[in-house]
Amino acid sequence: MSGSCHAGNSRVEARVTARIDLAALRHNLARVRACAPRSRVMAAVKANAYGHGVVPVAETLVAAGTEALAVACIEEALALRGAGVRVPIVLLEGVFSGAEAQLAVEEKLQIAVHSPWQMELLQASFAAAPLELWCLLNTGMNRLGFVLTEAPALAAAIADRPAWRLHGWLTHLACADATDSAETLRQQARFDAALKGLVGERSIANSAGIMAWPSTRADWVRPGLMLYGASPVAGQSAEELDLRPVMQLESRLIAINEIGRGARVGYGAVWSARAATRIGIVAAGYADGVPRSLPSGTPVGVGERVVPTAGRVSMDMLAVDLGADARERVGDPVRLWGRGVPAEAMAARVGTIAYELFCGLGPRVRRVYEGGAA
Ligand SMILES: *Cc1c(COP(=O)(O)O)cnc(C)c1O
């Protein structure tokens, strides 16, 4: 679970550490419960729990009462079962082959079917198998999901197979992060209309739906990002939403250079000092997950201060402008994101979202877990 070039060697400190605060994860789950007290929670732990490390995250969520977990593919589900996680696990993209369907049956995984070809696959070879199914409806995102008018036929086809069980109906929101968009309520209205008179539980809301669209909470909510403590809603910070960042990406200063006015820093010499200053070199680069496209001037935490980056991010390092009067020393801690420097803010600087930063951690970053005991 550590996965770094120092993995298994406790005699060396990691260059770059993703400090994962499991107490913050529990706090954020409590925020989900507070927002959606009548809904059950299907926590999105796909993509290695958004880069946070799937097994410790899943174990913490399950111990805190999460009713189900959601993953993108069978490998992710098998890793959880292999680690002894026993709660229901939903395959959000369903199964891609008969072999996967067989594994899903053996491991009691719930399959979200989204396309006619998947129903045909299951009907052809698994008609008598104890399948646990969700049906994903396309209410306007046009990514995955059945055409709305097919819902009654799907319900009938599943009811026809005594061994099959229909848990319920899913749809996914395209614009829930934009609180001024009418699309969310249109999607919800299409979902409700398509399911009129049909039985089965319903699930619509991702994190942004949970926080910004109360009417979408339904029987099951499917939080991802908010569990990891980043804001899912445009224009509102995690702090304002009382979400606590779970991941802090940490490194250290490994050199401090005094440079004169006009001196340049880094590849391409794109940054130059307006006045004499001290440049701190941080042992973290794009191979660790700090985007190369990060512009100069992006705030990062050094000790108790926040200072701007200077010049291009390289593979293993980046530079910060500490200022002429800097007191920092080699070895001082650096926070690329975490306390005081939200991942959302760095993501916005490079035109992306916190999700992509979390998922983009390099393989040599060591994950360290804190706050494990409830
Ligand atoms: C990833 C995912 C979620 C969680 O989304 P967040 O925006 O991270 O809360 C919910 N539902 C589906 C279908 C997903 O793929």
Coordinates of N, CA, C and O and ligand atoms in Angstrom, one line a residue, residues 42-46 50 70-72 92-93 136 143 170-173 203-210 221-228 232 355, ligand 1:
M42 N -23.3 5.0 -1.0 CA -22.5 4.1 -1.9 C -21.3 5.0 -2.2 O -21.3 5.9 -3.0
A43 N -20.2 4.7 -1.5 CA -19.0 5.6 -1.6 C -18.2 5.3 -2.9 O -17.8 4.1 -3.1
A44 N -17.8 6.3 -3.6 CA -17.0 6.0 -4.8 C -15.5 5.9 -4.4 O -14.9 6.9 -3.9
V45 N -15.0 4.7 -4.6 CA -13.6 4.5 -4.3 C -12.8 4.0 -5.5 O -11.8 3.3 -5.4
K46 N -13.3 4.3 -6.7 CA -12.6 4.0 -7.9 C -11.3 4.7 -8.0 O -11.0 5.6 -7.2
Y50 N -9.5 7.6 -5.5 CA -9.1 8.9 -6.0 C -7.6 9.2 -5.6 O -7.3 10.3 -5.2
A70 N -18.5 1.8 -4.6 CA -18.6 1.8 -6.0 C -17.2 2.0 -6.7 O -16.4 2.8 -6.2
V71 N -17.0 1.1 -7.7 CA -15.7 1.1 -8.4 C -16.0 1.1 -9.9 O -17.1 0.9 -10.3
A72 N -15.0 1.4 -10.7 CA -15.1 1.5 -12.1 C -15.0 0.1 -12.8 O -15.6 -0.1 -13.9
L92 N -19.6 0.2 -11.5 CA -20.3 1.3 -12.2 C -20.4 1.2 -13.7 O -21.2 1.8 -14.3
E93 N -19.4 0.5 -14.3 CA -19.5 0.3 -15.7 C -19.9 -1.1 -16.1 O -19.8 -1.5 -17.3
L136 N -28.6 1.6 -15.2 CA -28.1 3.0 -15.4 C -28.9 3.6 -16.5 O -28.9 3.1 -17.6
R143 N -23.4 9.8 -21.7 CA -22.2 9.1 -21.6 C -22.5 7.6 -21.5 O -22.4 6.9 -22.5
L170 N -30.0 3.9 -11.5 CA -29.0 4.9 -11.3 C -29.1 5.9 -12.5 O -29.5 5.5 -13.6
T171 N -28.8 7.2 -12.2 CA -28.4 8.1 -13.3 C -27.3 9.0 -12.8 O -27.0 9.0 -11.6
H172 N -26.6 9.6 -13.7 CA -25.5 10.5 -13.3 C -25.7 11.9 -13.8 O -26.1 12.1 -14.9
L173 N -25.4 12.8 -12.9 CA -25.6 14.2 -13.2 C -24.4 14.9 -13.9 O -23.2 14.7 -13.5
S203 N -31.0 6.2 -7.3 CA -29.7 6.9 -6.9 C -29.4 7.9 -8.0 O -29.2 7.5 -9.2
I204 N -29.2 9.1 -7.6 CA -28.9 10.2 -8.6 C -27.6 10.9 -8.2 O -26.8 11.2 -9.1
A205 N -27.5 11.3 -7.0 CA -26.5 12.4 -6.6 C -25.1 11.9 -6.4 O -24.9 10.9 -5.7
N206 N -24.2 12.6 -7.0 CA -22.7 12.5 -6.7 C -22.5 13.6 -5.6 O -23.5 14.2 -5.1
S207 N -21.3 13.9 -5.3 CA -21.0 14.9 -4.2 C -21.7 16.2 -4.5 O -22.3 16.8 -3.5
A208 N -21.6 16.7 -5.7 CA -22.2 18.0 -6.0 C -23.7 18.0 -5.8 O -24.3 18.9 -5.3
G209 N -24.3 16.9 -6.2 CA -25.7 16.8 -6.0 C -26.1 16.7 -4.5 O -27.0 17.4 -4.1
I210 N -25.3 16.0 -3.7 CA -25.5 15.9 -2.3 C -25.5 17.3 -1.6 O -26.4 17.6 -0.8
V221 N -27.1 7.9 -2.0 CA -26.2 8.9 -2.6 C -24.9 8.2 -2.9 O -24.5 7.2 -2.4
R222 N -24.1 8.9 -3.9 CA -22.9 8.3 -4.4 C -21.8 9.3 -4.3 O -21.3 9.8 -5.3
P223 N -21.3 9.6 -3.0 CA -20.3 10.6 -2.9 C -18.9 10.1 -3.3 O -18.6 8.9 -3.0
G224 N -18.1 10.9 -3.9 CA -16.7 10.6 -4.1 C -15.9 11.8 -3.6 O -15.5 11.8 -2.4
L225 N -15.8 12.8 -4.4 CA -14.9 14.0 -4.1 C -15.1 14.5 -2.7 O -14.1 14.8 -2.0
M226 N -16.3 14.7 -2.3 CA -16.5 15.3 -1.0 C -15.9 14.5 0.2 O -15.5 15.0 1.2
L227 N -15.9 13.2 0.0 CA -15.3 12.3 1.0 C -13.9 12.6 1.2 O -13.3 12.5 2.3
Y228 N -13.2 13.0 0.1 CA -11.8 13.2 0.1 C -11.5 14.7 0.5 O -10.4 15.1 0.6
P232 N -17.0 20.1 -4.0 CA -17.6 19.7 -5.3 C -18.4 20.8 -6.0 O -18.9 20.6 -7.1
Y355 N -9.8 16.3 -8.6 CA -9.9 14.9 -9.0 C -8.6 14.4 -9.7 O -8.1 13.4 -9.4
Ligands
LIG1 C1 -17.3 8.8 -9.7 C2 -18.7 8.7 -9.7 C3 -19.4 9.2 -8.6 C4 -18.8 10.1 -7.6 O1 -18.6 11.4 -8.1 P1 -18.1 12.7 -7.3 O2 -18.3 13.8 -8.1 O3 -16.6 12.4 -7.0 O4 -18.8 12.7 -6.0 C5 -20.8 9.0 -8.5 N1 -21.4 8.3 -9.5 C6 -20.8 7.8 -10.6 C7 -21.5 7.0 -11.6 C8 -19.4 8.0 -10.7 O5 -18.8 7.4 -11.7

